[in-house]
Amino acid sequence: MYISNSAASSWKLNLIIIRLGIGFGEVMDDICTLQNSLKILCTWKCKSNNNKIRFSKTLIQKPISQLLKPISCLHPLAPPHTIPQDNSTKHKTLLVESYHEHRRLKVLLAKLNKKGSCPLEMLQDDGDWSKEHFWAVIRFLKLSSRSKEVLQVFDTWKNIEKSRINEFNYEKIIGLLSEEDLMEDASLAFMEMKSFGLSPSLQIYNSLVHSYARNGKFDDALFYLNQMKETNLPLESDTYDGLIQAYGKYKMYDEMGMCLKKMELDGCSPDCFTYNLLIQEFAKAGLLNKMERVYQSMRTKRMDLRSSTLIAMLEAYVNFGIVEKMDKILRRVWNSKATLKEDLIRKMAVVYIENFMYSRLDDLGDDLSSRNGKTDIVWCLHLLSNSCSLSQKGMDSIVRDMEQAKVSWNVTFANIILLAYLKMKDFTHLRMLLSKLTNLHVEPDIVTVGILFDACDLGFHGTGILETWRRMGLLYRCVEMQTDPLVLTAFGKGQFLRRCEEAYSSLDPNAREKKKWTYCNLIDLVAKNNGKQHQLNAR
């Protein structure tokens, strides 16, 4: 679909307006009809929270007749003419002023959105901007990746009215520049602020310390930290938390410990957030001893662990395969009602499989089911638990549950059961399931083909099934691996798949890339390569 340049520009402007949190209501030509219409009354506020400029709006969707009711108790069914006219006039005036204000702002943002726009020239042409318009422009520049223009615009705007040279405005500007990692501009604004005799707040110092540390400039970060002490600002844990997080980012774990000690010496006690942060950073680094020491300190102090901290600890134990501690933290995670990502679930399943703890797969599936319902990964875990244990009764029970739940089969479910039959050398059930794949709407993948050939090596007569697949055209399809990797972790690749890898790796790189590999091609390649191996062995 073709979009013109003007349409694209308009779309971009609308997107930025939406992200700014600005809405524009339609106003009727005749203001008098507002009294019986539904309108949106937008009031704009410029807030400062955590050094981020946010714009909010209050949407009131009511008939104007309700908006115009006086505080005194009018009867709810009183006719419109009983409403005092002065109230009506005030509300009409408010609506009209609000409409024109938003229209002016929309025009301003539209000018900014034009290619090559210069906010300094626009400010000079307009003469001045209101506080609301100025911060809307600053937010626009940030969202448009034009934050380098912020300091110049601020300098020009504040010099128009000297009362704008205050701690509040500098705090927001320095916070925004620090957030955007424009540290040279942030430092310039900081020095200029001090030249005006203004006292930087704790929030300003935190912005500078955190941003310098986040960018690996720890000498600069510590410079501003020392300035905070010299000015006798009351230190808070948040300042040190930013340093600790930055040390963790750059794998400076010894410095993390030193920062904690420095924090305590400076009379700033670590809080719950500090301890959670330390555990998370040590967990990511795999420093289990340090992680556990902080964890014990938290328990002694009766501080709460965040769900994200518990998950970080869990992942650390999973990575090291420490089953006992992994299970202990996992219980705490479930009690916290935290949500685990599927990749972490798979990592835990691998740990259980490698330790031959197949029943734990069933437990893991039950825990997941109670929280997220019976998803494919849940059925996979249940089937693997019983298939790895070679429990025919257990597999049959899971299959019945799947049928009752009307679960659609896929190649992963089929291959799990087929591999169990292959391992048990139960060729009767193997043949039955292979013959039912078409009815189950399951197409074989490379793992299924491998199971068939591995079974043939053990004496299974699978020629008929192979011919059926050939007649159906399944063997002329491109080779695919649709089976869940957990299945190969549990049962291994099998002889046929290993032969495929050997035959494929023996080819010239150009030959691998040029050929479109179908199952027939791969079967022929394995047979040819296997024949060569037999000849070499005979020699």
XYZ file of C-alpha atoms in Angstrom:
539
model
C 0.000 0.000 0.000
C 1.462 3.369 -1.060
C 1.537 6.172 1.509
C 2.330 9.686 0.349
C 5.005 11.771 2.080
C 2.393 14.159 3.462
C 0.286 11.290 4.799
C 3.351 9.696 6.377
C 4.312 12.998 7.991
C 0.774 13.434 9.346
C 0.785 9.903 10.683
C 4.100 10.498 12.432
C 2.804 13.680 14.017
C -0.359 11.944 15.243
C 1.734 9.138 16.732
C 3.909 11.610 18.609
C 0.836 13.516 19.787
C -0.637 10.284 21.138
C 2.648 9.451 22.919
C 2.699 12.956 24.355
C -0.696 12.201 25.891
C -2.523 14.968 24.031
C -6.075 14.605 22.712
C -8.043 17.070 20.574
C -11.858 17.182 20.701
C -14.081 18.229 17.857
C -15.897 21.492 18.553
C -19.235 22.335 16.905
C -19.642 25.546 14.970
C -22.435 26.668 17.216
C -21.136 26.869 20.797
C -24.697 27.056 22.132
C -25.340 23.431 21.194
C -22.587 22.306 23.614
C -25.152 22.345 26.417
C -26.870 19.213 25.072
C -23.855 17.404 23.556
C -21.247 14.972 24.826
C -17.830 16.587 24.949
C -14.340 15.753 26.187
C -12.902 18.293 28.562
C -9.120 18.056 28.515
C -6.992 19.706 31.146
C -3.276 19.470 30.865
C -0.789 19.175 33.600
C 2.967 18.988 33.364
C 4.346 16.646 35.951
C 7.840 15.763 37.048
C 8.395 12.241 38.306
C 11.767 10.529 38.513
C 13.288 13.148 36.206
C 10.837 12.249 33.441
C 8.478 14.737 31.927
C 4.985 13.333 31.766
C 1.818 14.822 30.423
C -1.540 13.672 31.658
C -5.077 14.461 30.721
C -8.386 14.310 32.506
C -11.161 13.060 30.293
C -14.687 13.839 31.433
C -17.300 12.335 29.175
C -20.599 13.699 30.442
C -23.438 15.738 29.019
C -22.697 19.428 29.447
C -25.985 19.727 31.346
C -24.453 17.554 34.074
C -21.180 19.481 34.043
C -23.069 22.744 34.528
C -24.976 21.645 37.635
C -24.273 23.864 40.643
C -23.095 22.330 43.892
C -26.463 23.080 45.465
C -28.989 20.273 45.313
C -30.938 20.795 42.119
C -33.537 18.173 41.350
C -31.959 15.616 38.960
C -34.857 16.045 36.563
C -34.857 19.830 36.578
C -35.301 21.293 33.079
C -32.292 22.939 31.420
C -33.699 26.479 31.805
C -33.416 26.168 35.632
C -29.590 26.013 35.415
C -28.027 29.395 36.224
C -26.740 31.116 33.085
C -23.516 32.382 34.707
C -22.411 28.776 35.329
C -23.245 27.874 31.736
C -21.241 30.816 30.409
C -18.212 29.905 32.510
C -18.187 26.341 31.248
C -18.648 27.436 27.659
C -15.739 29.826 28.052
C -13.605 27.054 29.574
C -14.382 24.747 26.668
C -13.606 27.395 24.088
C -10.319 28.369 25.771
C -9.334 24.731 26.094
C -10.114 24.136 22.442
C -8.044 27.090 21.255
C -5.181 26.145 23.556
C -5.029 22.636 22.090
C -5.341 23.991 18.585
C -2.352 26.294 19.139
C -0.366 23.384 20.559
C -1.305 21.198 17.615
C -0.124 23.898 15.199
C 3.120 24.229 17.150
C 3.802 20.476 17.037
C 2.913 20.344 13.354
C 5.549 22.997 12.641
C 8.099 21.072 14.681
C 7.343 17.898 12.749
C 8.250 19.496 9.428
C 11.593 18.536 7.933
C 14.337 20.986 8.891
C 12.252 22.647 11.594
C 14.175 24.763 14.113
C 12.540 25.197 17.535
C 14.772 28.187 18.326
C 13.541 30.066 15.273
C 9.956 29.112 16.109
C 10.358 30.424 19.647
C 11.802 33.659 18.295
C 8.889 34.015 15.842
C 6.272 33.269 18.528
C 7.891 35.587 21.030
C 7.334 33.227 23.957
C 5.754 29.912 24.926
C 3.651 29.068 27.904
C 4.983 26.538 30.390
C 2.712 23.843 28.955
C 3.812 24.541 25.375
C 7.488 24.598 26.325
C 7.421 21.218 28.031
C 5.380 19.768 25.185
C 8.138 20.885 22.788
C 10.821 19.365 25.035
C 8.935 16.093 25.166
C 8.491 16.205 21.386
C 12.233 16.672 20.877
C 12.965 13.717 23.156
C 10.523 11.404 21.385
C 11.847 12.543 18.012
C 15.447 11.697 18.975
C 16.360 15.394 18.929
C 17.392 15.715 22.568
C 20.598 17.511 21.571
C 18.448 20.585 20.888
C 16.897 20.609 24.363
C 19.537 22.658 26.200
C 19.582 25.472 23.609
C 15.787 25.711 23.619
C 15.747 25.772 27.428
C 18.427 28.500 27.577
C 16.476 30.732 25.187
C 13.109 30.123 26.856
C 14.304 30.729 30.435
C 16.072 33.972 29.461
C 12.752 35.423 28.237
C 11.370 35.308 31.773
C 13.953 35.253 34.608
C 11.543 33.580 37.049
C 12.002 30.421 34.977
C 15.565 30.150 36.297
C 14.659 27.891 39.212
C 15.574 24.520 40.751
C 12.450 22.816 39.442
C 13.145 23.542 35.759
C 16.830 22.677 36.026
C 16.011 19.423 37.793
C 13.780 18.303 34.920
C 16.186 19.428 32.201
C 19.242 17.816 33.809
C 17.232 14.680 34.467
C 16.151 14.452 30.824
C 19.670 15.094 29.502
C 21.111 12.488 31.880
C 18.491 9.972 30.848
C 19.493 10.534 27.220
C 23.206 10.161 28.170
C 23.979 13.721 27.011
C 26.356 14.181 29.899
C 28.273 17.143 28.501
C 25.024 19.110 28.210
C 23.860 17.904 31.617
C 27.131 19.041 33.223
C 26.895 22.437 31.517
C 23.359 22.889 32.824
C 24.547 21.840 36.307
C 27.404 24.422 36.339
C 25.133 27.134 34.971
C 22.594 26.375 37.672
C 25.222 26.792 40.373
C 26.392 30.061 38.787
C 22.881 31.428 39.399
C 23.236 30.585 43.087
C 20.748 27.712 42.907
C 21.288 24.650 45.085
C 21.185 21.326 43.189
C 18.754 18.856 44.666
C 19.407 15.235 45.586
C 17.499 14.246 42.454
C 19.862 16.262 40.240
C 22.940 14.676 41.796
C 21.404 11.219 41.438
C 20.727 11.842 37.755
C 24.381 12.748 37.150
C 25.863 9.963 39.301
C 23.663 7.286 37.747
C 24.176 8.410 34.166
C 27.958 8.640 34.438
C 28.085 5.245 36.148
C 25.731 3.717 33.576
C 28.183 4.772 30.869
C 31.192 3.368 32.716
C 32.585 6.779 33.766
C 32.936 5.931 37.434
C 35.469 8.664 38.235
C 32.953 11.307 37.174
C 30.185 9.524 39.058
C 32.239 9.478 42.262
C 33.152 13.153 41.745
C 29.491 14.147 41.983
C 28.939 11.718 44.847
C 31.676 13.481 46.822
C 30.101 16.844 45.998
C 26.885 15.593 47.553
C 28.725 14.861 50.790
C 30.469 18.257 50.765
C 27.129 20.064 50.440
C 25.771 17.995 53.360
C 22.887 16.637 51.330
C 21.156 13.763 53.175
C 22.346 10.658 51.334
C 19.808 8.029 50.325
C 20.244 4.427 49.271
C 18.980 5.235 45.773
C 22.267 7.013 44.960
C 24.341 3.935 45.794
C 21.856 1.558 44.161
C 22.528 3.190 40.802
C 26.278 2.722 41.323
C 25.853 -0.929 42.327
C 23.729 -1.635 39.265
C 26.335 -0.009 37.011
C 29.165 -2.000 38.616
C 27.163 -5.135 37.903
C 26.673 -4.089 34.272
C 30.456 -3.825 33.818
C 31.148 -7.002 35.857
C 33.000 -5.041 38.535
C 31.870 -7.304 41.358
C 34.600 -6.395 43.850
C 33.616 -2.739 43.469
C 30.015 -3.718 44.241
C 31.081 -5.028 47.646
C 33.225 -1.955 48.272
C 30.318 0.297 47.333
C 28.123 -1.461 49.881
C 30.725 -0.928 52.625
C 31.181 2.723 51.590
C 27.445 3.168 51.739
C 27.329 1.916 55.327
C 30.345 4.053 56.361
C 28.604 7.126 54.948
C 25.724 6.449 57.320
C 23.328 5.270 54.612
C 21.804 1.922 55.494
C 21.116 -0.494 52.601
C 17.399 -0.991 52.146
C 15.327 -3.820 50.731
C 15.872 -2.626 47.171
C 19.666 -2.570 47.661
C 19.757 -6.160 48.867
C 17.468 -7.353 46.087
C 19.690 -5.595 43.559
C 22.845 -7.210 44.960
C 21.311 -10.686 44.825
C 20.185 -10.191 41.235
C 23.605 -8.974 40.091
C 25.470 -11.775 41.893
C 23.008 -14.323 40.495
C 23.556 -13.111 36.921
C 27.314 -13.434 37.431
C 26.992 -16.929 38.886
C 28.598 -15.825 42.175
C 26.525 -18.191 44.279
C 28.423 -17.770 47.566
C 28.045 -13.980 47.517
C 24.437 -14.311 46.405
C 23.628 -16.673 49.264
C 25.348 -14.467 51.871
C 23.220 -11.484 50.879
C 20.161 -13.743 50.812
C 20.832 -14.879 54.390
C 21.313 -11.268 55.493
C 17.922 -10.408 54.054
C 16.272 -13.292 55.859
C 17.922 -12.244 59.114
C 16.660 -8.697 58.659
C 13.213 -10.049 57.675
C 13.259 -8.215 54.370
C 11.091 -9.302 51.472
C 12.520 -10.729 48.276
C 11.045 -9.494 45.048
C 9.696 -11.992 42.558
C 12.382 -10.920 40.075
C 15.052 -11.650 42.699
C 13.707 -15.144 43.340
C 13.642 -15.832 39.600
C 17.251 -14.621 39.275
C 18.299 -17.007 42.064
C 16.337 -19.837 40.478
C 18.019 -19.285 37.123
C 21.446 -19.266 38.784
C 20.800 -22.665 40.402
C 19.369 -23.991 37.134
C 22.494 -22.926 35.237
C 24.658 -24.843 37.708
C 22.257 -27.804 37.824
C 21.901 -27.715 41.623
C 18.602 -29.561 41.899
C 17.974 -29.363 45.643
C 18.427 -25.590 45.867
C 16.623 -25.139 42.572
C 13.540 -26.924 43.935
C 13.643 -24.949 47.184
C 13.649 -21.575 45.422
C 11.109 -22.837 42.879
C 8.609 -23.413 45.703
C 9.111 -19.825 46.841
C 8.622 -18.603 43.279
C 5.320 -20.477 42.978
C 4.196 -19.070 46.355
C 4.982 -15.545 45.151
C 2.705 -16.158 42.152
C 5.456 -14.973 39.815
C 5.293 -15.859 36.126
C 8.140 -17.925 34.704
C 9.218 -17.579 31.097
C 9.067 -20.692 28.963
C 12.812 -20.754 28.296
C 13.462 -21.033 32.055
C 10.872 -23.812 32.304
C 12.732 -25.673 29.566
C 16.070 -25.205 31.338
C 14.595 -26.716 34.512
C 13.183 -29.624 32.512
C 16.657 -30.279 31.063
C 18.127 -30.379 34.584
C 15.514 -32.952 35.668
C 16.088 -35.055 32.531
C 19.872 -35.018 32.936
C 19.452 -36.155 36.543
C 16.908 -38.874 35.529
C 14.277 -37.217 37.733
C 11.411 -37.848 35.325
C 8.653 -37.597 37.919
C 9.644 -33.972 38.516
C 8.633 -33.232 34.926
C 5.111 -34.292 35.844
C 5.168 -32.045 38.940
C 6.470 -29.146 36.878
C 3.671 -29.671 34.373
C 1.061 -29.696 37.173
C 2.408 -26.446 38.655
C 2.363 -24.766 35.277
C -1.119 -26.070 34.516
C -2.546 -24.653 37.742
C -1.304 -21.197 36.735
C -1.429 -21.013 32.955
C -3.749 -23.839 31.974
C -2.784 -26.922 29.966
C -0.648 -25.470 27.206
C 1.472 -27.463 24.741
C 4.535 -27.287 27.003
C 2.463 -28.762 29.857
C 1.333 -31.744 27.736
C 4.902 -32.142 26.512
C 6.208 -32.366 30.099
C 3.524 -34.890 31.098
C 4.231 -37.079 28.074
C 7.995 -36.886 28.589
C 7.656 -37.810 32.265
C 5.822 -41.035 31.457
C 7.633 -41.817 28.198
C 11.107 -41.467 29.732
C 9.946 -43.793 32.509
C 8.674 -46.187 29.790
C 5.282 -46.287 31.503
C 2.701 -47.583 29.024
C -0.050 -47.037 31.563
C 1.065 -43.465 32.193
C 1.248 -42.636 28.463
C -2.215 -44.072 27.870
C -3.572 -41.973 30.743
C -2.103 -38.756 29.307
C -3.440 -39.576 25.824
C -6.929 -40.084 27.291
C -6.678 -36.752 29.090
C -5.670 -35.119 25.804
C -8.643 -36.648 24.028
C -11.028 -35.453 26.748
C -9.531 -31.957 26.532
C -9.820 -32.147 22.721
C -6.150 -31.302 22.319
C -4.879 -31.260 18.742
C -1.972 -33.602 18.168
C 1.315 -32.330 16.838
C 4.527 -34.004 15.730
C 6.174 -33.433 19.127
C 3.486 -35.417 20.988
C 3.611 -38.198 18.398
C 7.400 -38.469 18.414
C 7.588 -38.626 22.218
C 5.349 -41.707 22.252
C 7.009 -43.228 19.168
C 10.446 -42.901 20.793
C 9.167 -44.614 23.930
C 7.802 -47.503 21.821
C 11.116 -47.678 19.975
C 13.043 -47.818 23.239
C 10.723 -50.576 24.496
C 10.908 -52.322 21.085
C 7.114 -52.345 21.125
C 6.758 -52.610 17.342
C 3.021 -53.367 17.504
C 2.136 -50.035 19.097
C 4.802 -48.320 17.016
C 3.152 -49.489 13.789
C -0.316 -48.547 15.026
C 0.698 -44.975 15.874
C 2.693 -44.505 12.652
C -0.357 -45.644 10.684
C -2.625 -43.207 12.582
C -0.512 -40.090 11.962
C -2.514 -39.109 8.866
C -5.808 -39.379 10.768
C -4.307 -37.283 13.556
C -3.336 -34.623 10.968
C 0.333 -35.007 11.895
C 2.953 -34.817 9.173
C 6.268 -36.598 9.892
C 9.405 -34.521 10.345
C 13.061 -35.600 10.277
C 12.749 -37.071 13.796
C 9.779 -39.227 12.748
C 11.661 -40.453 9.677
C 14.651 -41.205 11.916
C 12.467 -43.240 14.292
C 11.214 -45.349 11.380
C 14.725 -46.102 10.069
C 16.099 -46.782 13.563
C 13.234 -49.213 14.121
C 14.041 -50.932 10.795
C 17.629 -51.399 11.998
C 16.191 -53.263 14.993
C 14.067 -55.584 12.828
C 10.884 -53.577 12.319
C 9.243 -54.017 8.891
C 8.569 -50.428 7.914
C 8.721 -50.641 4.124
C 4.944 -50.319 3.799
C 4.808 -47.158 5.905
C 7.701 -45.637 3.962
C 5.943 -46.371 0.643
C 2.725 -44.860 1.975
C 4.587 -41.656 2.841
C 6.172 -41.680 -0.613
C 2.784 -42.044 -2.362
C 1.357 -39.205 -0.265
C 4.270 -36.997 -1.350
C 5.486 -36.493 2.222
C 9.023 -37.609 1.379
C 9.307 -35.013 -1.377
C 8.796 -32.162 1.047
C 11.693 -30.077 2.345
C 13.344 -31.510 5.438
C 12.005 -29.940 8.652
C 12.655 -30.263 12.366
C 9.345 -29.524 14.110
C 9.957 -31.596 17.229
C 10.500 -29.802 20.536
C 14.242 -29.840 21.463
C 13.351 -31.275 24.882
C 12.461 -34.534 23.142
C 15.975 -34.957 21.730
C 17.415 -34.007 25.129
C 15.416 -36.822 26.702
C 15.913 -39.558 24.062
C 18.978 -38.490 22.108
C 19.264 -38.061 18.335
C 19.183 -41.698 17.295
C 21.334 -43.546 14.782
C 19.665 -42.217 11.625
C 19.935 -38.552 12.633
C 23.610 -38.979 13.503
C 24.203 -40.593 10.088
C 22.436 -37.647 8.441
C 24.766 -35.219 10.196
C 27.842 -37.222 9.207
C 26.767 -37.500 5.565
C 25.814 -33.832 5.335
C 29.063 -32.631 6.931
C 31.077 -34.746 4.460
C 29.724 -32.723 1.523
C 31.424 -29.734 -0.047
C 30.008 -26.462 1.416
C 28.775 -25.342 -2.023
C 26.946 -28.633 -2.520
C 25.121 -28.168 0.788
C 23.857 -24.715 -0.102
C 22.824 -25.334 -3.712
C 20.740 -28.428 -3.154
C 17.136 -28.272 -2.018
C 17.061 -31.031 0.551
C 13.999 -33.276 0.676
C 13.573 -36.389 2.792
C 14.226 -38.521 -0.308
C 17.489 -36.657 -0.961
C 18.603 -37.131 2.602
C 17.663 -40.824 2.693
C 19.617 -41.396 -0.528
C 22.617 -39.462 0.818
C 22.670 -41.513 4.039
C 22.367 -44.767 2.065
C 25.188 -43.738 -0.272
C 27.413 -42.596 2.590
C 26.615 -45.755 4.542
C 27.618 -47.847 1.509
C 30.963 -46.088 1.356
C 31.503 -46.775 5.048
C 30.768 -50.465 4.504
C 33.302 -50.539 1.649
C 35.957 -48.880 3.816
C 35.266 -51.337 6.636
C 35.531 -54.261 4.178
C 38.957 -53.058 3.043
